[in-house]
Amino acid sequence: MAKYGISDGAIMGYIEVTGDKLTYSLGKTFDTRTNYVQAVEKVQDLGLAKARAKLTYYSLMADLRTVEFIINNNDLLGLKKTLGK
């Protein structure tokens, strides 16, 4: 299990990867399978070793969706490695 703290600038949330399941919780909460994740990308560098990132995934209804969040640079690298992206 890997858990990464994320934010939108006002509230805190997390991304948790357990086996083949990814749970996203920041304002809204959803679960998807890790193999449904298409990409995890850095959108913008922010100060204090933070980055704005984008997670693109297929929902359980086969819709391509994207969420953006703020994450620590090292956590972003760990999330990418955990997901193999």
JSON list of C-alpha atoms in Angstrom, two decimals, residues 5-80:
[
{"chain": "A", "resi": 5, "resn": "GLY", "atom": "CA", "xyz": [-0.77, 13.48, 0.29]},
{"chain": "A", "resi": 6, "resn": "ILE", "atom": "CA", "xyz": [-2.30, 15.89, -2.24]},
{"chain": "A", "resi": 7, "resn": "SER", "atom": "CA", "xyz": [-3.96, 19.30, -2.12]},
{"chain": "A", "resi": 8, "resn": "ASP", "atom": "CA", "xyz": [-5.88, 21.77, -4.24]},
{"chain": "A", "resi": 9, "resn": "GLY", "atom": "CA", "xyz": [-4.35, 24.73, -2.45]},
{"chain": "A", "resi": 10, "resn": "ALA", "atom": "CA", "xyz": [-7.13, 24.96, 0.16]},
{"chain": "A", "resi": 11, "resn": "ILE", "atom": "CA", "xyz": [-7.93, 21.43, 1.34]},
{"chain": "A", "resi": 12, "resn": "MET", "atom": "CA", "xyz": [-5.86, 18.28, 1.79]},
{"chain": "A", "resi": 13, "resn": "GLY", "atom": "CA", "xyz": [-6.57, 14.86, 0.33]},
{"chain": "A", "resi": 14, "resn": "TYR", "atom": "CA", "xyz": [-4.77, 11.71, -0.70]},
{"chain": "A", "resi": 15, "resn": "ILE", "atom": "CA", "xyz": [-4.13, 9.15, -3.41]},
{"chain": "A", "resi": 16, "resn": "GLU", "atom": "CA", "xyz": [-3.84, 5.60, -2.14]},
{"chain": "A", "resi": 17, "resn": "VAL", "atom": "CA", "xyz": [-2.67, 2.63, -4.21]},
{"chain": "A", "resi": 18, "resn": "THR", "atom": "CA", "xyz": [-3.51, -0.79, -2.81]},
{"chain": "A", "resi": 19, "resn": "GLY", "atom": "CA", "xyz": [-2.86, -3.78, -5.03]},
{"chain": "A", "resi": 20, "resn": "ASP", "atom": "CA", "xyz": [-4.62, -3.02, -8.32]},
{"chain": "A", "resi": 21, "resn": "LYS", "atom": "CA", "xyz": [-6.92, -0.33, -6.85]},
{"chain": "A", "resi": 22, "resn": "LEU", "atom": "CA", "xyz": [-6.32, 3.44, -6.81]},
{"chain": "A", "resi": 23, "resn": "THR", "atom": "CA", "xyz": [-8.37, 5.63, -4.45]},
{"chain": "A", "resi": 24, "resn": "TYR", "atom": "CA", "xyz": [-8.46, 9.40, -5.05]},
{"chain": "A", "resi": 25, "resn": "SER", "atom": "CA", "xyz": [-9.87, 11.64, -2.34]},
{"chain": "A", "resi": 26, "resn": "LEU", "atom": "CA", "xyz": [-9.77, 15.43, -2.77]},
{"chain": "A", "resi": 27, "resn": "GLY", "atom": "CA", "xyz": [-13.13, 17.13, -2.73]},
{"chain": "A", "resi": 28, "resn": "LYS", "atom": "CA", "xyz": [-14.60, 14.06, -4.40]},
{"chain": "A", "resi": 29, "resn": "THR", "atom": "CA", "xyz": [-13.67, 10.44, -3.83]},
{"chain": "A", "resi": 30, "resn": "PHE", "atom": "CA", "xyz": [-13.48, 7.71, -6.43]},
{"chain": "A", "resi": 31, "resn": "ASP", "atom": "CA", "xyz": [-11.86, 4.32, -6.96]},
{"chain": "A", "resi": 32, "resn": "THR", "atom": "CA", "xyz": [-10.43, 2.99, -10.18]},
{"chain": "A", "resi": 33, "resn": "ARG", "atom": "CA", "xyz": [-8.13, 0.16, -11.16]},
{"chain": "A", "resi": 34, "resn": "THR", "atom": "CA", "xyz": [-4.45, 1.00, -11.57]},
{"chain": "A", "resi": 35, "resn": "ASN", "atom": "CA", "xyz": [-4.41, -0.37, -15.12]},
{"chain": "A", "resi": 36, "resn": "TYR", "atom": "CA", "xyz": [-7.15, 2.17, -16.01]},
{"chain": "A", "resi": 37, "resn": "VAL", "atom": "CA", "xyz": [-4.70, 5.01, -15.26]},
{"chain": "A", "resi": 38, "resn": "GLN", "atom": "CA", "xyz": [-3.40, 6.37, -18.55]},
{"chain": "A", "resi": 39, "resn": "ALA", "atom": "CA", "xyz": [-0.93, 8.98, -17.33]},
{"chain": "A", "resi": 40, "resn": "VAL", "atom": "CA", "xyz": [0.42, 10.90, -14.36]},
{"chain": "A", "resi": 41, "resn": "GLU", "atom": "CA", "xyz": [2.02, 14.13, -15.57]},
{"chain": "A", "resi": 42, "resn": "LYS", "atom": "CA", "xyz": [3.62, 17.20, -14.06]},
{"chain": "A", "resi": 43, "resn": "VAL", "atom": "CA", "xyz": [1.76, 20.27, -15.32]},
{"chain": "A", "resi": 44, "resn": "GLN", "atom": "CA", "xyz": [3.66, 23.03, -13.54]},
{"chain": "A", "resi": 45, "resn": "ASP", "atom": "CA", "xyz": [6.49, 23.45, -11.04]},
{"chain": "A", "resi": 46, "resn": "LEU", "atom": "CA", "xyz": [5.50, 25.35, -7.91]},
{"chain": "A", "resi": 47, "resn": "GLY", "atom": "CA", "xyz": [7.69, 26.67, -5.11]},
{"chain": "A", "resi": 48, "resn": "LEU", "atom": "CA", "xyz": [8.81, 24.68, -2.07]},
{"chain": "A", "resi": 49, "resn": "ALA", "atom": "CA", "xyz": [9.39, 21.39, -3.97]},
{"chain": "A", "resi": 50, "resn": "LYS", "atom": "CA", "xyz": [5.73, 21.13, -5.03]},
{"chain": "A", "resi": 51, "resn": "ALA", "atom": "CA", "xyz": [4.19, 20.55, -8.44]},
{"chain": "A", "resi": 52, "resn": "ARG", "atom": "CA", "xyz": [0.77, 20.78, -10.03]},
{"chain": "A", "resi": 53, "resn": "ALA", "atom": "CA", "xyz": [0.06, 17.36, -11.53]},
{"chain": "A", "resi": 54, "resn": "LYS", "atom": "CA", "xyz": [-2.61, 15.74, -13.68]},
{"chain": "A", "resi": 55, "resn": "LEU", "atom": "CA", "xyz": [-3.96, 12.19, -13.43]},
{"chain": "A", "resi": 56, "resn": "THR", "atom": "CA", "xyz": [-5.74, 10.86, -16.53]},
{"chain": "A", "resi": 57, "resn": "TYR", "atom": "CA", "xyz": [-7.76, 7.69, -16.08]},
{"chain": "A", "resi": 58, "resn": "TYR", "atom": "CA", "xyz": [-10.71, 5.70, -17.36]},
{"chain": "A", "resi": 59, "resn": "SER", "atom": "CA", "xyz": [-13.67, 5.63, -15.00]},
{"chain": "A", "resi": 60, "resn": "LEU", "atom": "CA", "xyz": [-15.50, 2.39, -14.30]},
{"chain": "A", "resi": 61, "resn": "MET", "atom": "CA", "xyz": [-18.03, 3.53, -16.95]},
{"chain": "A", "resi": 62, "resn": "ALA", "atom": "CA", "xyz": [-15.20, 3.76, -19.57]},
{"chain": "A", "resi": 63, "resn": "ASP", "atom": "CA", "xyz": [-15.14, 7.59, -19.69]},
{"chain": "A", "resi": 64, "resn": "LEU", "atom": "CA", "xyz": [-11.71, 9.24, -19.99]},
{"chain": "A", "resi": 65, "resn": "ARG", "atom": "CA", "xyz": [-11.38, 11.70, -17.11]},
{"chain": "A", "resi": 66, "resn": "THR", "atom": "CA", "xyz": [-8.72, 14.00, -15.69]},
{"chain": "A", "resi": 67, "resn": "VAL", "atom": "CA", "xyz": [-8.11, 15.41, -12.21]},
{"chain": "A", "resi": 68, "resn": "GLU", "atom": "CA", "xyz": [-5.50, 18.00, -11.20]},
{"chain": "A", "resi": 69, "resn": "PHE", "atom": "CA", "xyz": [-3.86, 18.36, -7.81]},
{"chain": "A", "resi": 70, "resn": "ILE", "atom": "CA", "xyz": [-0.79, 19.70, -6.01]},
{"chain": "A", "resi": 71, "resn": "ILE", "atom": "CA", "xyz": [1.74, 17.15, -4.78]},
{"chain": "A", "resi": 72, "resn": "ASN", "atom": "CA", "xyz": [5.30, 17.09, -3.46]},
{"chain": "A", "resi": 73, "resn": "ASN", "atom": "CA", "xyz": [7.83, 16.43, -6.27]},
{"chain": "A", "resi": 74, "resn": "ASN", "atom": "CA", "xyz": [9.24, 13.34, -4.53]},
{"chain": "A", "resi": 75, "resn": "ASP", "atom": "CA", "xyz": [5.73, 11.96, -3.94]},
{"chain": "A", "resi": 76, "resn": "LEU", "atom": "CA", "xyz": [4.94, 12.51, -7.63]},
{"chain": "A", "resi": 77, "resn": "LEU", "atom": "CA", "xyz": [7.97, 10.44, -8.60]},
{"chain": "A", "resi": 78, "resn": "GLY", "atom": "CA", "xyz": [6.91, 7.73, -6.13]},
{"chain": "A", "resi": 79, "resn": "LEU", "atom": "CA", "xyz": [3.35, 7.71, -7.48]},
{"chain": "A", "resi": 80, "resn": "LYS", "atom": "CA", "xyz": [4.62, 7.38, -11.05]}
]
